[in-house]
PDB file of C-alpha atoms in Angstrom:
ATOM      1  CA  UNK D 627      34.932  68.139  28.657  1.00 84.00           C
ATOM      2  CA  UNK D 628      32.779  70.933  29.989  1.00 93.00           C
ATOM      3  CA  UNK D 629      29.419  72.238  28.816  1.00 95.00           C
ATOM      4  CA  UNK D 630      30.859  75.391  27.255  1.00 95.00           C
ATOM      5  CA  UNK D 631      33.354  73.471  25.108  1.00 96.00           C
ATOM      6  CA  UNK D 632      30.697  71.037  23.919  1.00 97.00           C
ATOM      7  CA  UNK D 633      28.008  73.620  23.121  1.00 98.00           C
ATOM      8  CA  UNK D 634      30.373  76.002  21.338  1.00 97.00           C
ATOM      9  CA  UNK D 635      31.733  73.114  19.246  1.00 98.00           C
ATOM     10  CA  UNK D 636      28.172  72.070  18.375  1.00 98.00           C
ATOM     11  CA  UNK D 637      27.270  75.679  17.480  1.00 98.00           C
ATOM     12  CA  UNK D 638      30.347  75.933  15.259  1.00 98.00           C
ATOM     13  CA  UNK D 639      29.435  72.698  13.518  1.00 98.00           C
ATOM     14  CA  UNK D 640      25.841  73.790  12.842  1.00 98.00           C
ATOM     15  CA  UNK D 641      27.127  77.049  11.361  1.00 97.00           C
ATOM     16  CA  UNK D 642      29.735  75.204   9.307  1.00 97.00           C
ATOM     17  CA  UNK D 643      27.127  73.004   7.616  1.00 98.00           C
ATOM     18  CA  UNK D 644      24.829  75.961   6.913  1.00 97.00           C
ATOM     19  CA  UNK D 645      22.108  75.204   9.450  1.00 98.00           C
ATOM     20  CA  UNK D 646      22.661  78.214  11.730  1.00 97.00           C
ATOM     21  CA  UNK D 647      24.630  81.369  12.453  1.00 97.00           C
ATOM     22  CA  UNK D 648      27.186  81.266  15.258  1.00 96.00           C
ATOM     23  CA  UNK D 649      29.102  84.178  16.745  1.00 93.00           C
ATOM     24  CA  UNK D 650      30.998  83.970  20.028  1.00 90.00           C
ATOM     25  CA  UNK D 651      30.300  87.683  20.557  1.00 89.00           C
ATOM     26  CA  UNK D 652      26.620  87.536  19.571  1.00 84.00           C
ATOM     27  CA  UNK D 653      26.957  89.550  16.362  1.00 87.00           C
ATOM     28  CA  UNK D 654      24.023  88.216  14.325  1.00 90.00           C
ATOM     29  CA  UNK D 655      22.013  89.399  11.360  1.00 86.00           C
ATOM     30  CA  UNK D 656      18.253  88.875  11.453  1.00 83.00           C
ATOM     31  CA  UNK D 657      17.934  86.120   8.842  1.00 88.00           C
ATOM     32  CA  UNK D 658      14.637  84.187   8.716  1.00 88.00           C
ATOM     33  CA  UNK D 659      16.337  81.252   6.962  1.00 92.00           C
ATOM     34  CA  UNK D 660      19.334  80.943   9.302  1.00 95.00           C
ATOM     35  CA  UNK D 661      18.753  80.892  13.071  1.00 97.00           C
ATOM     36  CA  UNK D 662      21.241  82.523  15.413  1.00 97.00           C
ATOM     37  CA  UNK D 663      22.704  80.095  17.969  1.00 97.00           C
ATOM     38  CA  UNK D 664      22.474  81.223  21.580  1.00 95.00           C
ATOM     39  CA  UNK D 665      22.575  79.448  24.915  1.00 95.00           C
ATOM     40  CA  UNK D 666      19.624  81.252  26.536  1.00 93.00           C
ATOM     41  CA  UNK D 667      16.435  82.836  25.211  1.00 87.00           C
ATOM     42  CA  UNK D 668      16.848  86.406  23.998  1.00 86.00           C
ATOM     43  CA  UNK D 669      14.458  88.975  22.597  1.00 84.00           C
ATOM     44  CA  UNK D 670      16.428  89.428  19.368  1.00 86.00           C
ATOM     45  CA  UNK D 671      17.017  88.183  16.766  1.00 90.00           C
ATOM     46  CA  UNK D 672      13.592  86.760  15.926  1.00 89.00           C
ATOM     47  CA  UNK D 673      15.027  83.648  14.245  1.00 94.00           C
ATOM     48  CA  UNK D 674      16.882  81.754  16.931  1.00 95.00           C
ATOM     49  CA  UNK D 675      18.075  78.329  18.087  1.00 98.00           C
ATOM     50  CA  UNK D 676      18.832  77.989  21.782  1.00 98.00           C
ATOM     51  CA  UNK D 677      21.071  75.043  22.716  1.00 98.00           C
ATOM     52  CA  UNK D 678      20.672  73.790  26.289  1.00 98.00           C
ATOM     53  CA  UNK D 679      22.233  70.756  27.974  1.00 98.00           C
ATOM     54  CA  UNK D 680      19.413  68.922  29.749  1.00 98.00           C
ATOM     55  CA  UNK D 681      21.318  65.832  30.873  1.00 97.00           C
ATOM     56  CA  UNK D 682      24.745  64.271  30.860  1.00 97.00           C
ATOM     57  CA  UNK D 683      26.203  60.808  31.429  1.00 97.00           C
ATOM     58  CA  UNK D 684      29.949  61.275  31.804  1.00 93.00           C
ATOM     59  CA  UNK D 685      30.648  57.524  31.944  1.00 95.00           C
ATOM     60  CA  UNK D 686      29.060  57.015  28.515  1.00 96.00           C
ATOM     61  CA  UNK D 687      30.122  60.469  27.227  1.00 96.00           C
ATOM     62  CA  UNK D 688      26.513  61.205  26.353  1.00 97.00           C
ATOM     63  CA  UNK D 689      24.917  64.634  26.329  1.00 98.00           C
ATOM     64  CA  UNK D 690      21.202  65.356  26.138  1.00 98.00           C
ATOM     65  CA  UNK D 691      20.684  68.643  24.322  1.00 98.00           C
ATOM     66  CA  UNK D 692      17.503  70.638  23.757  1.00 98.00           C
ATOM     67  CA  UNK D 693      17.366  72.565  20.487  1.00 99.00           C
ATOM     68  CA  UNK D 694      14.707  75.258  20.905  1.00 98.00           C
ATOM     69  CA  UNK D 695      13.961  76.942  17.592  1.00 97.00           C
ATOM     70  CA  UNK D 696      12.078  80.212  17.188  1.00 95.00           C
ATOM     71  CA  UNK D 697      10.869  81.826  13.957  1.00 94.00           C
ATOM     72  CA  UNK D 698       8.395  84.451  12.832  1.00 90.00           C
ATOM     73  CA  UNK D 699       5.338  83.860  10.714  1.00 86.00           C
ATOM     74  CA  UNK D 700       1.576  83.737  10.476  1.00 86.00           C
ATOM     75  CA  UNK D 701       1.749  79.968  11.057  1.00 90.00           C
ATOM     76  CA  UNK D 702       4.290  77.529  12.536  1.00 94.00           C
ATOM     77  CA  UNK D 703       5.712  76.300   9.217  1.00 96.00           C
ATOM     78  CA  UNK D 704       8.908  78.426   9.307  1.00 96.00           C
ATOM     79  CA  UNK D 705       9.904  77.058  12.731  1.00 96.00           C
ATOM     80  CA  UNK D 706       9.032  73.519  11.636  1.00 98.00           C
ATOM     81  CA  UNK D 707      11.330  73.924   8.610  1.00 98.00           C
ATOM     82  CA  UNK D 708      14.294  75.062  10.743  1.00 98.00           C
ATOM     83  CA  UNK D 709      13.905  72.237  13.272  1.00 98.00           C
ATOM     84  CA  UNK D 710      13.297  69.594  10.607  1.00 98.00           C
ATOM     85  CA  UNK D 711      16.461  70.657   8.763  1.00 98.00           C
ATOM     86  CA  UNK D 712      18.598  69.803  11.811  1.00 98.00           C
ATOM     87  CA  UNK D 713      16.748  66.526  12.375  1.00 98.00           C
ATOM     88  CA  UNK D 714      17.148  65.550   8.712  1.00 97.00           C
ATOM     89  CA  UNK D 715      20.831  66.507   8.739  1.00 97.00           C
ATOM     90  CA  UNK D 716      21.701  64.223  11.661  1.00 97.00           C
ATOM     91  CA  UNK D 717      19.497  61.396  10.340  1.00 96.00           C
ATOM     92  CA  UNK D 718      21.383  61.480   7.030  1.00 94.00           C
ATOM     93  CA  UNK D 719      24.817  61.963   8.648  1.00 94.00           C
ATOM     94  CA  UNK D 720      24.367  58.847  10.779  1.00 91.00           C
ATOM     95  CA  UNK D 721      22.580  56.660   8.221  1.00 88.00           C
ATOM     96  CA  UNK D 722      24.408  53.323   8.296  1.00 81.00           C
ATOM     97  CA  UNK D 723      23.564  52.347   4.731  1.00 80.00           C
ATOM     98  CA  UNK D 724      24.854  55.494   3.076  1.00 81.00           C
ATOM     99  CA  UNK D 725      27.485  56.741   5.542  1.00 80.00           C
ATOM    100  CA  UNK D 726      28.926  53.558   7.044  1.00 79.00           C
ATOM    101  CA  UNK D 727      31.764  51.597   5.473  1.00 83.00           C
ATOM    102  CA  UNK D 728      30.715  48.069   4.571  1.00 82.00           C
ATOM    103  CA  UNK D 729      32.797  44.992   3.707  1.00 85.00           C
ATOM    104  CA  UNK D 730      31.141  41.742   2.683  1.00 86.00           C
ATOM    105  CA  UNK D 731      27.760  42.711   4.094  1.00 83.00           C
ATOM    106  CA  UNK D 732      29.118  43.749   7.505  1.00 85.00           C
ATOM    107  CA  UNK D 733      29.638  47.281   8.690  1.00 80.00           C
ATOM    108  CA  UNK D 734      33.308  47.977   9.387  1.00 81.00           C
ATOM    109  CA  UNK D 735      33.268  51.698  10.199  1.00 80.00           C
ATOM    110  CA  UNK D 736      30.347  53.495  11.808  1.00 86.00           C
ATOM    111  CA  UNK D 737      29.554  57.028  10.614  1.00 89.00           C
ATOM    112  CA  UNK D 738      30.826  59.933  12.727  1.00 94.00           C
ATOM    113  CA  UNK D 739      30.650  63.724  12.597  1.00 96.00           C
ATOM    114  CA  UNK D 740      33.687  65.895  13.391  1.00 96.00           C
ATOM    115  CA  UNK D 741      33.012  68.982  15.506  1.00 97.00           C
ATOM    116  CA  UNK D 742      35.371  71.960  15.817  1.00 96.00           C
ATOM    117  CA  UNK D 743      37.862  71.664  18.657  1.00 94.00           C
ATOM    118  CA  UNK D 744      38.737  68.024  18.065  1.00 95.00           C
ATOM    119  CA  UNK D 745      35.433  66.544  19.252  1.00 96.00           C
ATOM    120  CA  UNK D 746      33.652  63.771  17.350  1.00 97.00           C
ATOM    121  CA  UNK D 747      29.995  62.811  17.497  1.00 97.00           C
ATOM    122  CA  UNK D 748      29.752  59.038  17.304  1.00 96.00           C
ATOM    123  CA  UNK D 749      25.981  58.830  17.653  1.00 95.00           C
ATOM    124  CA  UNK D 750      23.056  61.255  17.552  1.00 97.00           C
ATOM    125  CA  UNK D 751      19.491  60.195  18.219  1.00 96.00           C
ATOM    126  CA  UNK D 752      16.430  62.376  18.451  1.00 97.00           C
ATOM    127  CA  UNK D 753      14.762  61.632  21.780  1.00 97.00           C
ATOM    128  CA  UNK D 754      11.814  63.976  21.436  1.00 96.00           C
ATOM    129  CA  UNK D 755      10.250  66.043  18.676  1.00 97.00           C
ATOM    130  CA  UNK D 756       8.377  69.002  20.068  1.00 97.00           C
ATOM    131  CA  UNK D 757       5.233  70.625  18.769  1.00 96.00           C
ATOM    132  CA  UNK D 758       5.285  74.152  17.408  1.00 96.00           C
ATOM    133  CA  UNK D 759       3.647  76.670  19.717  1.00 93.00           C
ATOM    134  CA  UNK D 760       2.806  80.355  19.465  1.00 91.00           C
ATOM    135  CA  UNK D 761       4.956  82.529  21.709  1.00 86.00           C
ATOM    136  CA  UNK D 762       5.636  86.251  22.140  1.00 71.00           C
ATOM    137  CA  UNK D 763       5.110  88.845  19.440  1.00 67.00           C
ATOM    138  CA  UNK D 764       8.013  89.446  17.076  1.00 61.00           C
ATOM    139  CA  UNK D 765       9.752  92.759  16.656  1.00 63.00           C
ATOM    140  CA  UNK D 766       7.965  94.339  13.656  1.00 57.00           C
ATOM    141  CA  UNK D 767       7.159  90.981  12.042  1.00 64.00           C
ATOM    142  CA  UNK D 768       3.960  89.553  13.534  1.00 71.00           C
ATOM    143  CA  UNK D 769       3.946  86.359  15.563  1.00 86.00           C
ATOM    144  CA  UNK D 770       6.746  84.053  16.689  1.00 90.00           C
ATOM    145  CA  UNK D 771       6.537  80.296  17.039  1.00 94.00           C
ATOM    146  CA  UNK D 772       8.833  77.939  18.964  1.00 95.00           C
ATOM    147  CA  UNK D 773       9.590  74.226  18.765  1.00 98.00           C
ATOM    148  CA  UNK D 774      11.895  72.348  21.093  1.00 98.00           C
ATOM    149  CA  UNK D 775      13.467  69.020  20.092  1.00 98.00           C
ATOM    150  CA  UNK D 776      15.730  66.895  22.274  1.00 98.00           C
ATOM    151  CA  UNK D 777      18.746  64.888  21.104  1.00 98.00           C
ATOM    152  CA  UNK D 778      21.116  62.437  22.785  1.00 98.00           C
ATOM    153  CA  UNK D 779      24.656  62.874  21.499  1.00 98.00           C
ATOM    154  CA  UNK D 780      27.594  60.579  22.176  1.00 97.00           C
ATOM    155  CA  UNK D 781      30.924  62.414  21.998  1.00 97.00           C
ATOM    156  CA  UNK D 782      34.524  61.273  21.634  1.00 93.00           C
ATOM    157  CA  UNK D 783      37.520  63.534  22.069  1.00 86.00           C
TER     158      UNK D 783
END
């Protein structure tokens, strides 16, 4: 599996669960509640999530991915909300107690998440939670803040 296939599947998944906008041709609306997914920093739209592969272990099928969120505001709370929503989503999706299948006190089936394109996430762990920082001025909206979190994702498929 190559980086493009993995990142586009991840972008499609995030859009499918309502955490982001994804367009293969970059056709995004400027929505402060729904970041546009891109694979490199861009000047527009103001509300953005850049996905970047920062490491890869092919033998273990693990990918380290940076999620860099950007949002406008007079304080960092909007960017914190966007980043926390993704963190909370994966924490809940992989919660053994609520998402695993148990028989007689033993887990029988571990939780997984299906991505578009036939890929399956079998484990997601947040390696690093960034701090929100002030960045460049927004287009007509004041200040922009960024926060970058890092996740390790194990993929099957």
